[in-house]
Coordinates of C-alpha atoms in Angstrom, one line a residue:
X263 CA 23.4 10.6 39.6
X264 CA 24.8 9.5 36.4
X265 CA 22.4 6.8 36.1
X266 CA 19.3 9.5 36.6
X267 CA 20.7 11.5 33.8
X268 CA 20.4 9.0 31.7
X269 CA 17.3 8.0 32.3
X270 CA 16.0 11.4 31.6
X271 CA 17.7 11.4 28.1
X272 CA 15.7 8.7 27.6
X273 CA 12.4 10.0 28.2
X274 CA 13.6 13.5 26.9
X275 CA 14.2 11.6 23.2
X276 CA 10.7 10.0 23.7
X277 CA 8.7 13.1 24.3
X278 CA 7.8 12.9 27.5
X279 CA 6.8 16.4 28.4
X280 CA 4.4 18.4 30.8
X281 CA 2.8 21.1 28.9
X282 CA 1.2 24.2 30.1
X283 CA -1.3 25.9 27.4
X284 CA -2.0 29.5 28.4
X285 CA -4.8 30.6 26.5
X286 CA -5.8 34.3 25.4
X287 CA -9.3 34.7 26.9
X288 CA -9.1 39.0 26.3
X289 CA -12.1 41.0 24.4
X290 CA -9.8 41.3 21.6
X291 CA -10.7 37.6 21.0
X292 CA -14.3 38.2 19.9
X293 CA -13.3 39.8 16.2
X294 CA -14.1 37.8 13.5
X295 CA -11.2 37.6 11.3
X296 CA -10.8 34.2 12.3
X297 CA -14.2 32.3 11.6
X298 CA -16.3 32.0 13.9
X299 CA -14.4 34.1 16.2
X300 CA -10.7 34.1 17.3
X301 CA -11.6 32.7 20.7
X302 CA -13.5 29.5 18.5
X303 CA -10.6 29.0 16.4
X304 CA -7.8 29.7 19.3
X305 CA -10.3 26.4 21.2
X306 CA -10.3 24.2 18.0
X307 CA -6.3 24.9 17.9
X308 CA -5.9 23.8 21.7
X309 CA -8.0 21.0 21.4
X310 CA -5.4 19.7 18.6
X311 CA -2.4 20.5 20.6
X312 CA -3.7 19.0 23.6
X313 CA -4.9 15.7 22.0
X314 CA -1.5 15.4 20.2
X315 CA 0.6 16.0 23.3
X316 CA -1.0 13.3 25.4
X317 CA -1.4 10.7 22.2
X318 CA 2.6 11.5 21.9
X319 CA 3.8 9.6 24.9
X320 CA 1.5 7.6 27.9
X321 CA 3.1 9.7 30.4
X322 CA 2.3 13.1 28.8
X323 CA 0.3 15.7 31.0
X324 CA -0.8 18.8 30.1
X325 CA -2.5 22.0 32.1
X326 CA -4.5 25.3 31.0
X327 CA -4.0 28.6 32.2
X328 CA -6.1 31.8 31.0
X329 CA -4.2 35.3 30.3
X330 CA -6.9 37.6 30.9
X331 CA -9.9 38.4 33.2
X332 CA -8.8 37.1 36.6
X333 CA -5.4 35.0 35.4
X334 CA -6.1 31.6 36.8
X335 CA -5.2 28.3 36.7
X336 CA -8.0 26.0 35.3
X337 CA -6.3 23.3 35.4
X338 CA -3.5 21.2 36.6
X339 CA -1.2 19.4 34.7
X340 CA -3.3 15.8 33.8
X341 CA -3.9 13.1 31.1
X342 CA -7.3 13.5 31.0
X343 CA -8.0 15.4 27.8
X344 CA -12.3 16.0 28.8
X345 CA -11.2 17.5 32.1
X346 CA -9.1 20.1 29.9
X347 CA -11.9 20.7 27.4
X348 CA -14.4 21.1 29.8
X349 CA -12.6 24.1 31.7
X350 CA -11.4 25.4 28.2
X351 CA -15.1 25.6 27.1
X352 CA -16.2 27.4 30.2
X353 CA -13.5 30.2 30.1
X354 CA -15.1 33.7 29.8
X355 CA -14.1 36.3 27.9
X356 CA -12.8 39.8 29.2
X357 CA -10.0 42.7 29.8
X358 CA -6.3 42.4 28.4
X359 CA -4.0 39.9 28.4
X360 CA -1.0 39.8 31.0
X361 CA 1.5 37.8 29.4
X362 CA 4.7 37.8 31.2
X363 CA 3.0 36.9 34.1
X364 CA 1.2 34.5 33.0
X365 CA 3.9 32.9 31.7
X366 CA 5.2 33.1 35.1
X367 CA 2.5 31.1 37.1
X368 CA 2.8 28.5 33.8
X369 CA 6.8 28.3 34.8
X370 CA 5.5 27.9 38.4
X371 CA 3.1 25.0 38.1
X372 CA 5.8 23.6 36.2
X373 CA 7.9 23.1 39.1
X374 CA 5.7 21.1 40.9
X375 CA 5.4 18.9 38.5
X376 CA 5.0 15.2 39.8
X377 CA 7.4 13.6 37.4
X378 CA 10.7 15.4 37.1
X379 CA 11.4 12.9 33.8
X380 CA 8.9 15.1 32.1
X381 CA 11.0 18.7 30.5
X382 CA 8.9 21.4 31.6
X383 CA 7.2 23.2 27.9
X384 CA 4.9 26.2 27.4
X385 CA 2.3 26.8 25.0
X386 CA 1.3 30.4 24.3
X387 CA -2.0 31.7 22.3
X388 CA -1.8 35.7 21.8
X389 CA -4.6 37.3 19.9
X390 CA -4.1 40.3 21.5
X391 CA -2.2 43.2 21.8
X392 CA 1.1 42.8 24.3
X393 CA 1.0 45.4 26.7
X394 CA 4.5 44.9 28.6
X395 CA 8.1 46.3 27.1
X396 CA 10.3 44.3 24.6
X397 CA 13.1 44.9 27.9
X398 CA 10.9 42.9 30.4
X399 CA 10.1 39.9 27.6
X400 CA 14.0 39.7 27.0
X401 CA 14.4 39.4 30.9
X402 CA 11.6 37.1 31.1
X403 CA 13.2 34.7 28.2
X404 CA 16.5 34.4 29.8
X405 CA 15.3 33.4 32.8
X406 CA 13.0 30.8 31.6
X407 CA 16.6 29.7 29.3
X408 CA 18.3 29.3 32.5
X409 CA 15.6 27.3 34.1
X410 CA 15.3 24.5 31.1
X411 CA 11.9 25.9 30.3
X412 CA 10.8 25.7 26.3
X413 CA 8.3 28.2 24.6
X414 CA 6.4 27.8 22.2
X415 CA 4.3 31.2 21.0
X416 CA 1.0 31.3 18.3
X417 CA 0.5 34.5 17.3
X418 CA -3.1 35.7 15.6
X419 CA -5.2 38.4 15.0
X420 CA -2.6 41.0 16.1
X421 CA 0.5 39.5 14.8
X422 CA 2.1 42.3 12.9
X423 CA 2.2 44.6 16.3
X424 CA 3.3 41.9 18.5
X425 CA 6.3 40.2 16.0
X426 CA 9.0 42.6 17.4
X427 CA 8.6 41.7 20.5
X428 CA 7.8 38.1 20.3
X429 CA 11.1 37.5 17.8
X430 CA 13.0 38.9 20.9
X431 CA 11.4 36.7 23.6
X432 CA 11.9 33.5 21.3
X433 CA 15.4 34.5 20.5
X434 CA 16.4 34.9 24.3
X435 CA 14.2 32.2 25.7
X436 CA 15.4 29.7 22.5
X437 CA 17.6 26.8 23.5
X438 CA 18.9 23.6 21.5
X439 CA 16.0 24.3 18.7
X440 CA 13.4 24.0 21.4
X441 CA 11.2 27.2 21.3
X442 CA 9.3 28.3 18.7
X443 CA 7.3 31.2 17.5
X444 CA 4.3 30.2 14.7
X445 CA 2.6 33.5 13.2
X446 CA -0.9 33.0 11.6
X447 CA -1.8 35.5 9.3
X448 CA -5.3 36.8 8.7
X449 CA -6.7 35.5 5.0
X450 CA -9.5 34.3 3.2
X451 CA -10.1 30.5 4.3
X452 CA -7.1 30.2 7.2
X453 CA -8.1 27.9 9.7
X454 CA -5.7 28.7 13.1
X455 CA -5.6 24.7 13.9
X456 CA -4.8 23.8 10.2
X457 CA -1.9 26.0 10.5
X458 CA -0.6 24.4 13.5
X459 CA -1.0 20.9 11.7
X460 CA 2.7 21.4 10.1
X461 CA 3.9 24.0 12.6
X462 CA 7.3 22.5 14.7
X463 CA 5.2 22.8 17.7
X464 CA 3.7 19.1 16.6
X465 CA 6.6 17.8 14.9
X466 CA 6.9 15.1 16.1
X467 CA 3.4 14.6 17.7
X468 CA 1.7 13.5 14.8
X469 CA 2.3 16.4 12.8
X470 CA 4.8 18.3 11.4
X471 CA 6.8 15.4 10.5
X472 CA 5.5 12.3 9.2
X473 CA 7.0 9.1 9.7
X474 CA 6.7 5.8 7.9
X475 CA 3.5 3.7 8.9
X476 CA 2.4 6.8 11.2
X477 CA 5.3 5.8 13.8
X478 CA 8.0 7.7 15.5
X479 CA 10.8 4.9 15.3
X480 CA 12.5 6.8 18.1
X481 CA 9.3 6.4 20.3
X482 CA 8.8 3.1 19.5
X483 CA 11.7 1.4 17.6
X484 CA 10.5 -2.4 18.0
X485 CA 6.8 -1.6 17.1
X486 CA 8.6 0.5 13.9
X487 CA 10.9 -2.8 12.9
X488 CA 7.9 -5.5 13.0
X489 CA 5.6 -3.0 10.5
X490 CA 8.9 -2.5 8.4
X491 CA 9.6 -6.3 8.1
X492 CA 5.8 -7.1 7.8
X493 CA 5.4 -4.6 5.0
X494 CA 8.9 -6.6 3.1
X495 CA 7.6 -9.7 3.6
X496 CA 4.3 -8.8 2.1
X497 CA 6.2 -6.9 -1.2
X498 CA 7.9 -10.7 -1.6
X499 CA 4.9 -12.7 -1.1
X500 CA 2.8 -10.8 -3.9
X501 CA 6.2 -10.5 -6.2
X502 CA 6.2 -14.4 -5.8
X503 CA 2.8 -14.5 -6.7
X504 CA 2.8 -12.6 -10.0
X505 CA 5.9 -14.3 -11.0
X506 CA 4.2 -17.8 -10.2
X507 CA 1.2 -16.7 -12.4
X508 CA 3.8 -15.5 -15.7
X509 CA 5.4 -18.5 -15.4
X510 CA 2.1 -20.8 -15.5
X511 CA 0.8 -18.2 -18.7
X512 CA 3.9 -18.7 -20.6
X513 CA 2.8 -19.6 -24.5
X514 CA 3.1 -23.5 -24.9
X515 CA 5.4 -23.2 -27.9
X516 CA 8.3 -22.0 -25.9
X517 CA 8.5 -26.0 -25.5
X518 CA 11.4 -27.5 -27.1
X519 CA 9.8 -29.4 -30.3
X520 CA 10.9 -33.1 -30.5
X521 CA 14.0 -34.1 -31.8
X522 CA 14.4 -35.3 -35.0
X523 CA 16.8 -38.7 -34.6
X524 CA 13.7 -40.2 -33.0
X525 CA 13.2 -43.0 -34.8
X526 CA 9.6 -43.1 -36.1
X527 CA 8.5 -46.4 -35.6
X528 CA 8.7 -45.8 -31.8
X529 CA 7.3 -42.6 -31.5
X530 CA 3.6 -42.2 -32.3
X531 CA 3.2 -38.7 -32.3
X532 CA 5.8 -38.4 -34.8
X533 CA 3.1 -40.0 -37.1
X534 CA 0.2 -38.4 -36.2
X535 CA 2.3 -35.3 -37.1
X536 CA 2.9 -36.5 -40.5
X537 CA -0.6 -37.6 -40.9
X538 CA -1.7 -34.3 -40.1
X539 CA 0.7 -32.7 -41.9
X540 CA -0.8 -35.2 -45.1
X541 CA -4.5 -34.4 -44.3
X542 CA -4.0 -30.6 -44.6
X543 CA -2.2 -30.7 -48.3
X544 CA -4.1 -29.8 -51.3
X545 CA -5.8 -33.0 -53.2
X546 CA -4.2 -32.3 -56.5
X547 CA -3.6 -35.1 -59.0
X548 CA -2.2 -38.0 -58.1
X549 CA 1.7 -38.1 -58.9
X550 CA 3.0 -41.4 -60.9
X551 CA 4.5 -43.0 -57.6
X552 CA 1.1 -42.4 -56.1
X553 CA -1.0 -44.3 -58.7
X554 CA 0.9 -47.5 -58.8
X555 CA 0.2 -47.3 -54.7
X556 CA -3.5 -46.9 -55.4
X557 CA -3.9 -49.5 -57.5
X558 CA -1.6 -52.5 -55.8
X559 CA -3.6 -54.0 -53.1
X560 CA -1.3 -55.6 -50.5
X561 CA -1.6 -58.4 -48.4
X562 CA -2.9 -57.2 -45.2
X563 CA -2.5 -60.6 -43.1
X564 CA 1.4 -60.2 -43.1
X565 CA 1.5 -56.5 -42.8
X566 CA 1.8 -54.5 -39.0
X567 CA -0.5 -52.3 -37.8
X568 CA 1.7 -49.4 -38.4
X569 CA 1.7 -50.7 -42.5
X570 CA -1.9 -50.8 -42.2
X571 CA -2.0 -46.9 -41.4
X572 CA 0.7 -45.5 -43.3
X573 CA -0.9 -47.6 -46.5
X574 CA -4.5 -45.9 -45.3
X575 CA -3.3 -42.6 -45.3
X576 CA -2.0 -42.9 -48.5
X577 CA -4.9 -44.3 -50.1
X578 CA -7.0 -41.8 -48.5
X579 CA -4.5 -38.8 -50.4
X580 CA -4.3 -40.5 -53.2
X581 CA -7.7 -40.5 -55.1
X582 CA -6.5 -42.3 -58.2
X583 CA -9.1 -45.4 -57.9
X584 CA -12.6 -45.0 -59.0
X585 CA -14.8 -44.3 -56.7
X586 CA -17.9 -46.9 -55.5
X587 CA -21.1 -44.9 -54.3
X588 CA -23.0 -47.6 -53.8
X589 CA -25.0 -48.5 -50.2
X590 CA -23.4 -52.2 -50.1
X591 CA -19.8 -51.0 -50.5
X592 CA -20.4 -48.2 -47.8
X593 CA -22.4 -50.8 -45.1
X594 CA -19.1 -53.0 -46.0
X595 CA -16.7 -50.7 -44.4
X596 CA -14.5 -52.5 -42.0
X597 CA -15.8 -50.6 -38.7
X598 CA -12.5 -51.1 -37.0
X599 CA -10.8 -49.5 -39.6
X600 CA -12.8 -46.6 -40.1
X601 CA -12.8 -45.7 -35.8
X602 CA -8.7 -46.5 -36.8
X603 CA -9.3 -44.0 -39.1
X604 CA -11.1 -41.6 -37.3
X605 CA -8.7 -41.6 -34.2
X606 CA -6.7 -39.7 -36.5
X607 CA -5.9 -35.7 -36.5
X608 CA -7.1 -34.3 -39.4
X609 CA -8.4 -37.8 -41.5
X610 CA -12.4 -38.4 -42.1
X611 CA -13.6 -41.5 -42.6
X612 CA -16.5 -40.0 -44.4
X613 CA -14.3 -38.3 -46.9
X614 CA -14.7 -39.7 -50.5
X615 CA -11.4 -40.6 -51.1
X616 CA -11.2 -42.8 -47.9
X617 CA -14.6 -44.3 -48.5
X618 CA -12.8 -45.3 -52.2
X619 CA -10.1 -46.9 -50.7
X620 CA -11.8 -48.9 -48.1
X621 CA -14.3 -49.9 -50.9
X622 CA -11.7 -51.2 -52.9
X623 CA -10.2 -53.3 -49.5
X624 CA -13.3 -54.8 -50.0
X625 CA -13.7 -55.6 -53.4
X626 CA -10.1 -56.7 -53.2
X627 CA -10.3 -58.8 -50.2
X628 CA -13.9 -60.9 -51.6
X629 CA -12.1 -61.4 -55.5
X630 CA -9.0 -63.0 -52.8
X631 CA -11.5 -65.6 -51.6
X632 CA -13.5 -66.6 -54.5
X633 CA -9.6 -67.3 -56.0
X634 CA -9.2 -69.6 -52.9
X635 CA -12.7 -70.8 -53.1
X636 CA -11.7 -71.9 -57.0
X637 CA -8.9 -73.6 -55.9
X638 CA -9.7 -75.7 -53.2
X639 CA -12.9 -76.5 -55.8
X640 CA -10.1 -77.3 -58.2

């Protein structure tokens, strides 16, 4: 026994129910307040309470009963939405409305329900006047409280005649929160199924209350936990992502700059720094230092590479030396030199004042052998 109870806890808290939708098939349903017609908009309003009631829980059934006319069941309690909209679509309209007992044969084809897991729940559309006493709907409510038997009421069309008495048969019938009564006022564009959309009689089903990624986590708590960690792993991957790409956009001269106690014969960019740094100065006038430079002409067989460079460069600032235009002292550049030269960041060898100095290599390196020539002759 104990272990039964339980079970239907269970299945209580997952919204397993068996619904019986009476419907209000009276003439009172042709007026018009409610485009097309009440009955039209009372069907849109059952097909959305159906549907949601049977997508709520695998297990769901629900049944239809009319109210007027000849009272009748048109359909048992099933999961097979068309079978319910085919009967609702072929219900014909005429007389009053006999609600309390209808409500009774709902209450009675909810006790031979198949499933006794399911809780027993009716669904009421009034769009017509009630005929029966406030007294009789108070009776009625009780015993339906007694039985485990929610209501839920829509009121239309007539609702300011019929709130009295409906307010009483909620407040008798009312248990745990579990009945409700929705009133849908007449007014310019109100659509009776839109109304119903965030009424408490779907809360839960898919309206009312919406839940994160569209699921009830008490319906389905594992389906509820994999979209939750799916959607926190996907926030970190793109985070990662957009971190990675400030990272790779960051400005290259956040670098640390070379240290200075290099020394500067071992590091070569240290010198193409300077030389740079040379190349972009203003060609004033020579200083005195710089002239004496210009004008001594080492001895490049017992200098480094590095001497050859540095004493380039300063030639090439210099500009103190005159300056030889002619086509045999430019064809008698020293190729290897002027590529040397051109390697460089900032220096070119086309400039005048490196065209002087390498012209005056020349003339200083042919006046060196005609002095050797003279004295081996001697």
């Amino acid at each position: 026994s104990e272990l039964r109870s339980t079970s239907v806890r269970h299945f209580t808290a997952m919204g397993l129910e068996a619904t019986i939708v009476c419907v209000d098939n009276s003439e009172w349903m042709r007026n018009g307040d409610f485009a097309p017609s009440r009955f039209e908009a009372m069907q849109d309003a059952v097909n959305l309470v159906c549907g949601s009631k049977l997508n709520a829980n695998a297990e769901n059934t629900v049944g239809l009963i009319s109210m007027a006319n000849k009272r009748e069941v048109l359909t048992t309690l099933t999961a097979d939405i068309g079978k319910v909209l085919n009967c609702l679509h072929r219900v014909q309209l005429g007389g009053a409305i006999d609600f309390i007992n209808s409500i009774q044969i709902a209450w009675l084809v909810l006790k031979h329900r198949l499933s006794k897991n399911t809780k027993p729940r009716i669904i009421a559309f009034v769009g017509s006047p009630i005929q029966e006493s406030e007294k009789d709907l108070v009776q009625l409510g009780k015993r339906l409280k007694k039985s485990g038997v929610n209501v839920d009421v829509v009121s239309f069309g007539e609702d300011q005649g019929n709130q009295h008495k409906l307010d009483a048969f909620i407040e008798n019938v009312n248990k745990d929160d579990g009945s409700h009564l929705v009133t849908v006022p007449v007014g310019p564009g109100v659509m009776l199924s839109e109304s119903l959309v965030s009424s408490p009689i779907l809360a839960g089903e898919g309206g009312g209350q919406q839940y994160e990624f569209g699921v009830d986590p008490t319906s389905d708590p594992e389906l509820a936990l994999a979209l939750r960690i799916s959607m926190e792993e996907e926030r970190a991957r793109q985070q990662a992502a957009a971190g990675g790409s400030a990272a790779a956009a960051a400005p290259a001269s956040s670098a640390p700059a070379p240290s200075a106690a290099h020394p500067a014969g071992n590091d070569q960019d240290d010198e193409l720094r300077t030389a740079l740094a040379l190349s972009m100065q203003a060609a004033g006038a020579p200083s005195s230092a710089a002239a004496p430079a210009a004008s001594a002409v080492p001895n490049f067989d017992a200098m480094t590479e590095e001497q050859q460079l540095e004493w380039a460069l300063q030639m090439s600032m210099g500009g103190s030396a005159p300056m030889d235009t002619t086509p045999a002292a430019s064809n008698a550049a020293d190729p290897a030199l002027a590529q040397l030269l051109g390697s460089l960041p900032g220096v070119d060898p086309s400039d005048a004042s490196v065209q002087e100095a390498i012209a005056r290599l020349q003339q200083q390196q042919k006046e060196d052998e005609e002095k050797e020539k003279k004295k081996d002759g001697n």
